[in-house]
Coordinates of C-alpha atoms in Angstrom, one line a residue:
M23 CA 73.6 10.6 54.2
S24 CA 71.1 10.2 57.0
S25 CA 71.3 13.8 58.3
P26 CA 68.2 16.0 58.4
P27 CA 67.0 17.4 55.1
R28 CA 68.9 20.4 53.9
T29 CA 69.7 22.1 50.7
P30 CA 72.9 20.5 49.3
A31 CA 76.0 22.5 49.0
P32 CA 76.8 24.0 45.6
A33 CA 79.1 22.0 43.4
A34 CA 81.4 25.0 42.7
P35 CA 82.2 28.2 44.7
D36 CA 79.3 30.6 44.4
G37 CA 78.2 28.9 41.1
G38 CA 80.3 31.4 39.2
G39 CA 81.6 28.9 36.7
T40 CA 85.0 28.3 38.2
E41 CA 86.1 24.8 37.5
V42 CA 86.4 22.6 40.5
S43 CA 89.8 21.1 40.8
R44 CA 88.9 18.3 43.2
P45 CA 85.8 16.4 44.0
S46 CA 83.2 18.4 45.8
G47 CA 81.4 17.1 48.9
L48 CA 78.2 16.8 46.9
G49 CA 79.9 14.8 44.1
M50 CA 81.4 12.5 46.6
R51 CA 78.1 11.9 48.3
A52 CA 76.5 11.1 44.9
L53 CA 79.3 8.7 44.0
R54 CA 79.3 6.9 47.4
N55 CA 75.5 6.7 47.2
T56 CA 75.8 5.2 43.8
L57 CA 78.3 2.5 44.9
L58 CA 76.2 1.5 47.9
I59 CA 73.0 1.3 45.9
L60 CA 74.6 -0.7 43.2
V61 CA 75.8 -3.3 45.7
A62 CA 72.3 -3.5 47.2
R63 CA 70.7 -3.7 43.8
V64 CA 73.1 -6.4 42.6
I65 CA 72.0 -8.6 45.5
S66 CA 68.3 -7.6 44.9
R67 CA 68.4 -8.3 41.2
V68 CA 69.9 -11.8 41.8
I69 CA 67.1 -12.6 44.2
A70 CA 64.5 -11.1 41.8
L71 CA 65.9 -13.1 38.9
V72 CA 65.7 -16.3 40.9
A73 CA 62.1 -15.5 41.7
V74 CA 61.3 -15.0 38.0
I75 CA 63.0 -18.2 37.0
I76 CA 60.9 -20.1 39.6
M77 CA 57.8 -18.4 38.3
G78 CA 58.6 -19.1 34.7
N79 CA 59.2 -22.8 35.3
S80 CA 56.2 -23.1 37.5
L81 CA 53.7 -21.4 35.1
G82 CA 55.1 -22.7 31.8
D83 CA 55.7 -20.6 28.7
T84 CA 52.1 -19.8 27.8
H85 CA 50.9 -18.7 31.3
F86 CA 54.2 -16.9 31.9
G87 CA 53.7 -15.1 28.6
E88 CA 50.2 -14.1 29.8
M89 CA 51.5 -12.7 33.1
Q90 CA 54.2 -10.7 31.4
T91 CA 51.7 -9.3 29.0
A92 CA 49.6 -8.0 31.9
V93 CA 52.8 -6.5 33.5
T94 CA 53.6 -4.8 30.3
Y95 CA 50.1 -3.2 30.1
V96 CA 50.5 -2.1 33.7
N97 CA 53.8 -0.3 32.8
L98 CA 52.2 1.3 29.7
V99 CA 49.2 2.6 31.7
G100 CA 51.6 3.7 34.5
V101 CA 53.4 6.3 32.4
F102 CA 50.0 7.8 31.5
T103 CA 49.0 8.0 35.2
D104 CA 52.4 9.6 36.1
L105 CA 52.4 12.3 33.5
G106 CA 56.1 13.0 34.2
F107 CA 55.5 14.2 37.8
S108 CA 57.9 11.7 39.3
A109 CA 60.9 13.0 37.4
L110 CA 59.9 16.6 37.9
Y111 CA 59.4 15.9 41.6
V112 CA 63.0 14.6 41.9
R113 CA 64.4 17.6 40.0
E114 CA 62.5 20.3 41.9
G115 CA 62.9 18.5 45.2
A116 CA 66.7 18.4 44.7
R117 CA 66.7 22.1 44.0
D118 CA 64.5 23.0 47.0
T119 CA 64.6 20.2 49.7
N120 CA 62.8 22.4 52.2
S121 CA 59.7 22.2 50.1
I122 CA 59.6 18.4 49.6
A123 CA 56.7 17.9 52.0
R124 CA 54.6 20.4 50.0
F125 CA 55.6 18.9 46.7
F126 CA 54.9 15.4 47.9
N127 CA 51.4 16.2 49.0
N128 CA 50.5 17.9 45.8
V129 CA 51.8 15.1 43.6
A130 CA 50.4 12.3 45.8
S131 CA 46.9 14.0 45.7
S132 CA 47.1 14.3 41.9
K133 CA 48.0 10.6 41.7
V134 CA 44.6 9.7 43.2
V135 CA 42.8 11.3 40.3
L136 CA 45.2 9.9 37.7
S137 CA 44.9 6.4 39.1
V138 CA 41.1 6.5 38.7
V139 CA 41.6 7.6 35.1
G140 CA 44.0 4.7 34.6
L141 CA 41.6 2.0 35.6
P142 CA 39.4 1.9 32.5
M143 CA 42.5 2.2 30.3
L144 CA 44.0 -0.9 32.0
F145 CA 40.7 -2.8 31.8
G146 CA 40.4 -2.1 28.1
L147 CA 43.9 -3.4 27.3
L148 CA 43.5 -6.5 29.4
Y149 CA 40.1 -7.2 28.0
L150 CA 41.4 -7.0 24.4
A151 CA 44.2 -9.4 25.3
G152 CA 41.8 -11.9 26.9
L153 CA 43.3 -11.3 30.4
R154 CA 40.5 -9.4 32.2
T155 CA 40.7 -11.9 35.1
L156 CA 44.0 -10.3 36.0
L157 CA 42.6 -6.8 36.3
L158 CA 42.5 -6.4 40.1
P159 CA 46.0 -7.5 40.9
S160 CA 47.2 -5.5 37.9
F161 CA 45.5 -2.3 39.1
A162 CA 46.9 -2.9 42.6
I163 CA 50.4 -3.0 41.1
L164 CA 49.6 0.2 39.1
V165 CA 48.6 2.2 42.2
L166 CA 51.0 0.9 44.8
S167 CA 54.1 0.9 42.5
G168 CA 53.4 4.6 41.7
Y169 CA 53.2 5.6 45.3
Q170 CA 56.3 3.6 46.4
L171 CA 58.2 5.3 43.6
L172 CA 57.1 8.7 44.8
L173 CA 58.1 8.0 48.4
R174 CA 61.4 6.5 47.2
N175 CA 62.1 9.5 45.0
S176 CA 61.9 11.8 48.1
L177 CA 65.1 10.2 49.4
Y178 CA 66.8 10.5 45.9
A179 CA 65.9 14.2 45.8
M180 CA 67.5 14.8 49.2
Q181 CA 70.5 12.6 48.3
Q182 CA 69.9 10.7 51.6
L183 CA 69.7 7.1 50.6
T184 CA 70.7 5.1 53.6
F185 CA 67.2 3.9 54.4
E186 CA 66.5 3.2 50.7
I187 CA 69.6 1.1 50.5
I188 CA 68.5 -0.9 53.6
E189 CA 65.0 -1.6 52.0
I190 CA 66.2 -2.9 48.6
V191 CA 67.1 -6.4 49.5
P192 CA 64.3 -7.2 51.9
E193 CA 61.7 -6.1 49.3
T194 CA 62.8 -8.6 46.8
A195 CA 63.4 -11.3 49.5
I196 CA 59.7 -11.0 50.3
V197 CA 58.8 -11.5 46.7
L198 CA 61.0 -14.6 46.5
L199 CA 59.4 -16.1 49.6
L200 CA 55.9 -15.5 48.2
V201 CA 57.0 -16.9 44.8
V202 CA 58.4 -20.1 46.4
L203 CA 55.2 -20.6 48.3
G204 CA 53.1 -20.1 45.2
A205 CA 55.2 -22.5 43.1
R206 CA 54.8 -25.2 45.8
R207 CA 51.0 -24.9 45.6
G208 CA 50.8 -24.6 41.8
A209 CA 49.6 -21.0 41.9
D210 CA 48.3 -19.2 38.8
S211 CA 49.4 -15.9 37.3
G212 CA 47.1 -13.8 39.5
Y213 CA 48.8 -15.0 42.6
Y214 CA 52.2 -13.9 41.4
L215 CA 50.8 -10.5 40.5
W216 CA 49.4 -10.1 44.0
A217 CA 52.8 -11.1 45.4
Y218 CA 54.4 -8.1 43.6
A219 CA 51.5 -5.8 44.8
A220 CA 52.2 -6.9 48.4
S221 CA 55.9 -6.1 48.1
Y222 CA 55.0 -2.6 46.8
A223 CA 52.5 -2.1 49.6
L224 CA 55.2 -3.0 52.2
A225 CA 57.6 -0.6 50.6
C226 CA 55.0 2.2 50.8
V227 CA 54.6 1.5 54.5
Y228 CA 58.3 1.4 55.1
F229 CA 59.2 4.6 53.2
G230 CA 56.2 6.4 54.7
I231 CA 57.4 5.6 58.2
V232 CA 61.0 6.7 57.4
L233 CA 59.9 10.0 55.9
A234 CA 57.4 10.7 58.6
A235 CA 60.1 10.0 61.3
K236 CA 62.5 12.4 59.5
G237 CA 59.8 15.1 59.5
V238 CA 59.6 15.2 55.7
L239 CA 56.3 13.5 55.2
R240 CA 53.1 15.1 56.6
P241 CA 50.5 13.6 54.3
R242 CA 47.3 15.5 53.6
W243 CA 45.1 16.3 50.7
R244 CA 46.7 19.2 48.9
V245 CA 46.1 20.5 45.4
E246 CA 47.6 23.9 44.8
T247 CA 46.8 25.2 41.3
K248 CA 49.5 27.8 41.6
L249 CA 52.1 25.1 42.0
L250 CA 50.6 22.4 39.8
R251 CA 49.9 24.6 36.7
P252 CA 53.6 25.4 36.1
W253 CA 54.5 21.9 37.1
L254 CA 52.0 20.5 34.6
R255 CA 53.6 22.6 31.9
G256 CA 57.0 21.2 32.8
A257 CA 55.8 17.7 33.5
I258 CA 53.9 17.3 30.2
P259 CA 57.0 17.2 28.0
L260 CA 58.6 14.8 30.6
G261 CA 55.4 12.7 30.6
I262 CA 55.2 12.6 26.9
T263 CA 58.8 11.5 26.8
F264 CA 58.2 8.8 29.3
I265 CA 55.1 7.6 27.5
I266 CA 57.0 7.4 24.3
T267 CA 60.1 5.7 25.8
T268 CA 57.9 3.2 27.7
V269 CA 55.9 2.5 24.6
Y270 CA 59.0 1.9 22.5
F271 CA 60.5 -0.1 25.4
K272 CA 57.4 -2.3 25.9
V273 CA 55.6 -2.3 22.6
D274 CA 57.3 -5.4 21.4
V275 CA 55.3 -7.6 23.8
P276 CA 51.8 -6.4 22.6
I277 CA 52.9 -6.7 19.0
L278 CA 54.4 -10.1 19.6
Q279 CA 51.2 -11.2 21.4
R280 CA 49.1 -10.0 18.5
F281 CA 50.9 -12.0 15.8
R282 CA 52.3 -15.0 17.8
P283 CA 51.1 -17.4 20.5
Y284 CA 51.6 -16.6 24.2
A285 CA 54.2 -19.4 24.3
E286 CA 56.5 -17.3 22.1
V287 CA 55.8 -14.3 24.3
G288 CA 57.0 -16.5 27.2
W289 CA 60.2 -17.4 25.4
Y290 CA 61.0 -13.8 24.6
T291 CA 60.2 -12.3 28.0
F292 CA 62.0 -15.1 29.8
A293 CA 65.2 -14.3 27.7
Y294 CA 64.5 -10.6 28.4
K295 CA 64.5 -11.0 32.2
P296 CA 68.3 -11.5 32.6
F297 CA 68.8 -8.6 30.2
E298 CA 66.3 -6.5 32.1
S299 CA 68.0 -7.4 35.4
L300 CA 71.2 -5.8 34.2
L301 CA 69.5 -2.5 33.4
F302 CA 69.3 -1.6 37.1
I303 CA 72.9 -0.5 36.7
P304 CA 72.4 2.4 34.3
F305 CA 69.0 3.2 35.8
T306 CA 70.5 3.4 39.3
L307 CA 73.4 5.5 38.1
R308 CA 71.0 7.8 36.3
G309 CA 68.8 8.1 39.4
V310 CA 71.8 9.3 41.5
V311 CA 73.5 11.5 38.8
F312 CA 70.3 13.2 37.6
P313 CA 69.8 15.4 40.7
L314 CA 73.5 16.3 40.6
L315 CA 73.3 17.3 37.0
S316 CA 70.3 19.4 37.8
L317 CA 72.2 21.2 40.5
Y318 CA 75.2 21.8 38.3
H319 CA 72.9 23.3 35.7
R320 CA 71.8 25.9 38.2
R321 CA 75.0 26.4 40.2
A322 CA 78.0 25.4 38.0
P323 CA 76.7 25.2 34.4
D324 CA 80.2 24.9 32.9
R325 CA 80.6 21.6 34.7
V326 CA 77.5 19.9 33.2
L327 CA 79.1 18.7 30.0
F328 CA 82.2 17.5 31.9
L329 CA 80.0 15.4 34.3
S330 CA 77.9 14.2 31.4
E331 CA 81.0 12.9 29.5
K332 CA 82.2 11.2 32.7
F333 CA 78.8 9.6 33.0
F334 CA 78.9 8.3 29.4
K335 CA 82.4 6.9 30.0
A336 CA 81.3 5.1 33.1
L337 CA 78.3 3.6 31.4
V338 CA 80.3 2.3 28.4
M339 CA 82.9 0.9 30.8
L340 CA 80.3 -1.0 32.6
G341 CA 78.1 -2.0 29.7
W342 CA 80.6 -3.2 27.1
P343 CA 82.1 -6.1 29.0
V344 CA 78.6 -7.3 29.8
T345 CA 77.7 -7.2 26.1
V346 CA 80.8 -9.2 25.2
G347 CA 80.4 -11.8 28.0
V348 CA 76.7 -12.5 27.6
F349 CA 76.9 -12.7 23.8
L350 CA 79.8 -15.3 23.9
L351 CA 78.3 -17.2 26.8
A352 CA 74.6 -17.1 26.0
S353 CA 74.3 -20.9 25.8
Q354 CA 76.0 -21.4 29.1
F355 CA 73.9 -18.7 30.8
N356 CA 70.7 -20.0 29.4
D357 CA 71.5 -23.5 30.9
L358 CA 72.7 -22.0 34.2
L359 CA 69.5 -19.9 34.6
N360 CA 67.2 -22.7 33.5
L361 CA 65.5 -20.6 30.9
Y362 CA 63.4 -22.1 28.2
P363 CA 65.5 -23.7 25.5
N364 CA 63.9 -21.4 22.9
S365 CA 65.0 -18.4 24.9
E366 CA 68.7 -18.9 24.1
P367 CA 68.9 -17.2 20.7
A368 CA 66.9 -14.2 22.0
L369 CA 69.3 -13.9 24.9
Q370 CA 72.3 -13.8 22.6
I371 CA 70.8 -11.2 20.3
L372 CA 69.7 -9.0 23.2
A373 CA 73.2 -9.0 24.6
L374 CA 74.3 -6.7 21.7
A375 CA 71.9 -4.0 22.9
I376 CA 73.3 -3.9 26.5
V377 CA 76.1 -1.4 25.8
F378 CA 73.7 0.9 23.9
M379 CA 71.1 0.6 26.6
F380 CA 73.7 1.7 29.1
A381 CA 75.1 4.6 27.1
D382 CA 71.8 6.2 26.0
N383 CA 71.0 7.0 29.7
T384 CA 73.6 9.8 29.4
F385 CA 71.4 11.8 27.0
A386 CA 68.2 11.2 28.9
A387 CA 69.7 12.3 32.2
T388 CA 71.5 15.3 30.8
L389 CA 68.8 16.8 28.6
N390 CA 66.2 16.5 31.3
A391 CA 68.5 18.0 33.9
I392 CA 69.2 21.1 31.8
D393 CA 65.5 21.7 31.3
K394 CA 65.5 20.4 27.7
Q395 CA 62.8 17.8 28.3
T396 CA 60.9 18.9 25.2
V397 CA 64.0 18.3 23.1
F398 CA 64.5 14.8 24.6
A399 CA 60.9 14.1 23.8
L400 CA 61.8 14.4 20.2
V401 CA 64.7 11.9 20.7
A402 CA 62.2 9.6 22.3
V403 CA 59.9 10.0 19.3
V404 CA 62.7 8.8 17.0
G405 CA 63.1 5.7 19.3
L406 CA 59.4 5.0 19.1
V407 CA 59.1 5.3 15.4
V408 CA 62.2 3.1 14.8
N409 CA 61.1 0.5 17.3
V410 CA 57.5 0.2 16.2
G411 CA 58.4 0.3 12.6
V412 CA 61.1 -2.4 12.9
N413 CA 58.8 -4.6 15.1
L414 CA 55.9 -4.4 12.7
V415 CA 58.2 -5.5 9.9
V416 CA 60.1 -8.3 11.6
I417 CA 57.7 -9.8 14.1
P418 CA 55.1 -11.1 11.7
R419 CA 57.8 -13.0 9.8
Y420 CA 60.5 -13.7 12.4
G421 CA 58.5 -13.6 15.7
Y422 CA 60.5 -13.3 18.9
I423 CA 63.8 -13.4 17.1
G424 CA 62.8 -10.3 15.1
A425 CA 61.7 -8.6 18.3
S426 CA 65.1 -9.2 19.8
W427 CA 66.8 -7.6 16.8
A428 CA 64.4 -4.6 17.0
V429 CA 65.7 -3.9 20.5
V430 CA 69.3 -3.7 19.2
V431 CA 68.4 -1.5 16.3
T432 CA 66.4 0.9 18.5
E433 CA 69.0 1.3 21.2
A434 CA 71.8 1.9 18.7
A435 CA 69.6 4.5 17.0
L436 CA 68.9 6.3 20.3
V437 CA 72.6 6.6 21.1
V438 CA 73.3 8.2 17.7
V439 CA 70.4 10.6 17.8
G440 CA 71.0 11.4 21.5
W441 CA 74.6 12.3 20.8
F442 CA 73.8 14.7 17.9
V443 CA 71.0 16.4 19.9
L444 CA 73.2 16.9 23.0
R445 CA 75.9 18.3 20.8
A446 CA 73.5 20.9 19.5
Q447 CA 72.1 21.7 22.9
L448 CA 75.1 21.6 25.2
G449 CA 78.3 20.4 23.6
T450 CA 80.1 17.4 22.2
I451 CA 80.8 14.2 24.1
N452 CA 84.1 12.8 22.8
V453 CA 82.9 9.2 22.2
V454 CA 86.3 7.9 21.0
R455 CA 88.2 9.4 23.9
S456 CA 85.6 8.2 26.4
S457 CA 85.3 4.6 25.2
W458 CA 88.3 3.3 23.2
K459 CA 90.1 1.9 26.2
S460 CA 87.0 0.1 27.4
I461 CA 86.4 -1.4 24.0
V462 CA 90.0 -2.6 23.7
A463 CA 89.9 -4.2 27.1
G464 CA 86.5 -5.8 26.3
L465 CA 87.8 -7.3 23.1
V466 CA 90.8 -8.8 24.8
M467 CA 88.5 -10.3 27.4
G468 CA 86.3 -11.6 24.6
V469 CA 89.2 -13.4 23.0
F470 CA 89.9 -15.1 26.3
I471 CA 86.3 -16.2 26.7
Y472 CA 86.1 -17.5 23.1
L473 CA 89.3 -19.6 23.4
V474 CA 88.3 -21.1 26.8
N475 CA 84.6 -21.7 25.9
P476 CA 83.7 -23.1 29.4
H477 CA 81.2 -25.9 30.0
G478 CA 79.8 -26.7 33.4
R479 CA 78.8 -24.3 36.2
V480 CA 82.1 -24.3 38.0
A481 CA 84.0 -23.6 34.8
L482 CA 81.6 -20.9 33.9
F483 CA 82.0 -19.2 37.2
L484 CA 85.8 -19.3 37.0
V485 CA 85.8 -17.9 33.5
V486 CA 83.5 -15.1 34.4
V487 CA 85.7 -14.1 37.4
A488 CA 88.9 -14.5 35.3
S489 CA 87.3 -12.4 32.5
A490 CA 86.4 -9.6 35.0
V491 CA 90.0 -9.6 36.3
I492 CA 91.4 -9.5 32.7
Y493 CA 89.1 -6.6 31.8
G494 CA 90.1 -4.7 35.0
V495 CA 93.8 -5.3 34.5
I496 CA 93.7 -4.1 30.9
L497 CA 91.8 -1.0 31.9
F498 CA 94.4 -0.3 34.6
A499 CA 97.3 -0.9 32.2
L500 CA 95.7 1.5 29.7
R501 CA 95.0 4.1 32.5
A502 CA 91.4 4.2 31.6
A503 CA 90.6 6.3 34.7
D504 CA 92.3 9.7 34.8
A505 CA 93.7 11.3 38.0
E506 CA 90.4 13.0 39.0
E507 CA 88.4 9.8 38.4
M508 CA 90.9 7.8 40.5
S509 CA 90.6 10.3 43.3
L510 CA 86.8 10.0 43.2
I511 CA 87.0 6.2 43.3
R512 CA 89.5 6.2 46.2
N513 CA 87.6 8.7 48.2
A514 CA 84.2 6.9 47.6
L515 CA 85.6 3.6 48.7
R516 CA 86.9 5.0 52.0
V517 CA 84.7 4.0 54.9
R518 CA 84.0 7.3 56.5
G519 CA 81.0 9.6 57.1
T520 CA 79.6 12.0 54.5

């Protein structure tokens, strides 16, 4: 994983379409990387969630709502200033690792111009929301988060993630330290935004040093029109897709802020944070699987649908028990995490969206990997129309509860539409075959949780552990993993070099 950059080995002999009978070295590297990153991100997300809880209780619902509104606008402007270059950089870098330094310098130079364009956009949004005092830290986050993602993606493209794994936990630990210091001195929203900006700055320094030491990063101003013109044509559909998906993913907060007080925004976003913390799982899996799907598309195209169905199966297997558990234990988790009392119903409703949010990453990763980003943009448009439409109908009347239901409806719609589109473009993912065993195991687990109905932190912990064991035992009894999947898991868990 930490060897010098090189072009990854093909997934199948000579890319001739012969089915691989056992896991390839590339597939094993991807799976092992996934497991290691997931462990690091679990720890990181726990730390990050603790930091958010401290912030929320220190700021109070109104000021926390204001801060989260500013963060939402940063995310919205961020997709405009990215234009899809980040995803294209990973895809093209995975296909030609020897050109990563050239690709990086071109994209990094372009980001300077795009960031300047993003400044007035961000100012306008914050001004209209009455949050213009948060402009400077918000702009710092916009710029620094974009560059740290670009640097981080260099390692994803090369499938060499050891240094990325090492960085994950310290980055969030720094945020937690700054948050604790801020809470003790009664800091305002601006301070906490600067804390996040500082963590992104340190990440940029770290990844820059790592990539420079490995001989990958040789930063200089470089704008090659012969490279960027075709990239722009490929990036625009990706950029449009990311703009659309980010808007539908984040539009609930601006709409809620428009019709309801900031306190209600605080209740909703506080409930959303535990939900959002879980989404690192599919996003991490997608980040690792996406380059692999891209390579399979070029070198073993007959394996793409096979890998896509395995990806879908894994996402449902991970997302379904979380949906069941959080839905049945929403009250207990709300108390455990010290969320606002009014956040509990939103947390319970949002739990229903988790399995859909996991599963729809299959279609995003696969369609983009097979160069169907324009097609996926149409899927994203459907999500945008559904989400904006539902939010505009339900938020004025039902407020943050309506916004929570809008998330569920949108994610379910995206899974349905994504499945039909992938069927037309590549082939059919057998949903029943891929998910019925996980659903049965999750329902059995849910019956156990419902009957026990734990109260108190110790009881809750014991029930969560017992539920996970029950879910795993039922999956094993139903032989949810086939022979090849079991071989992948066993080999990935072995402690040996790649």
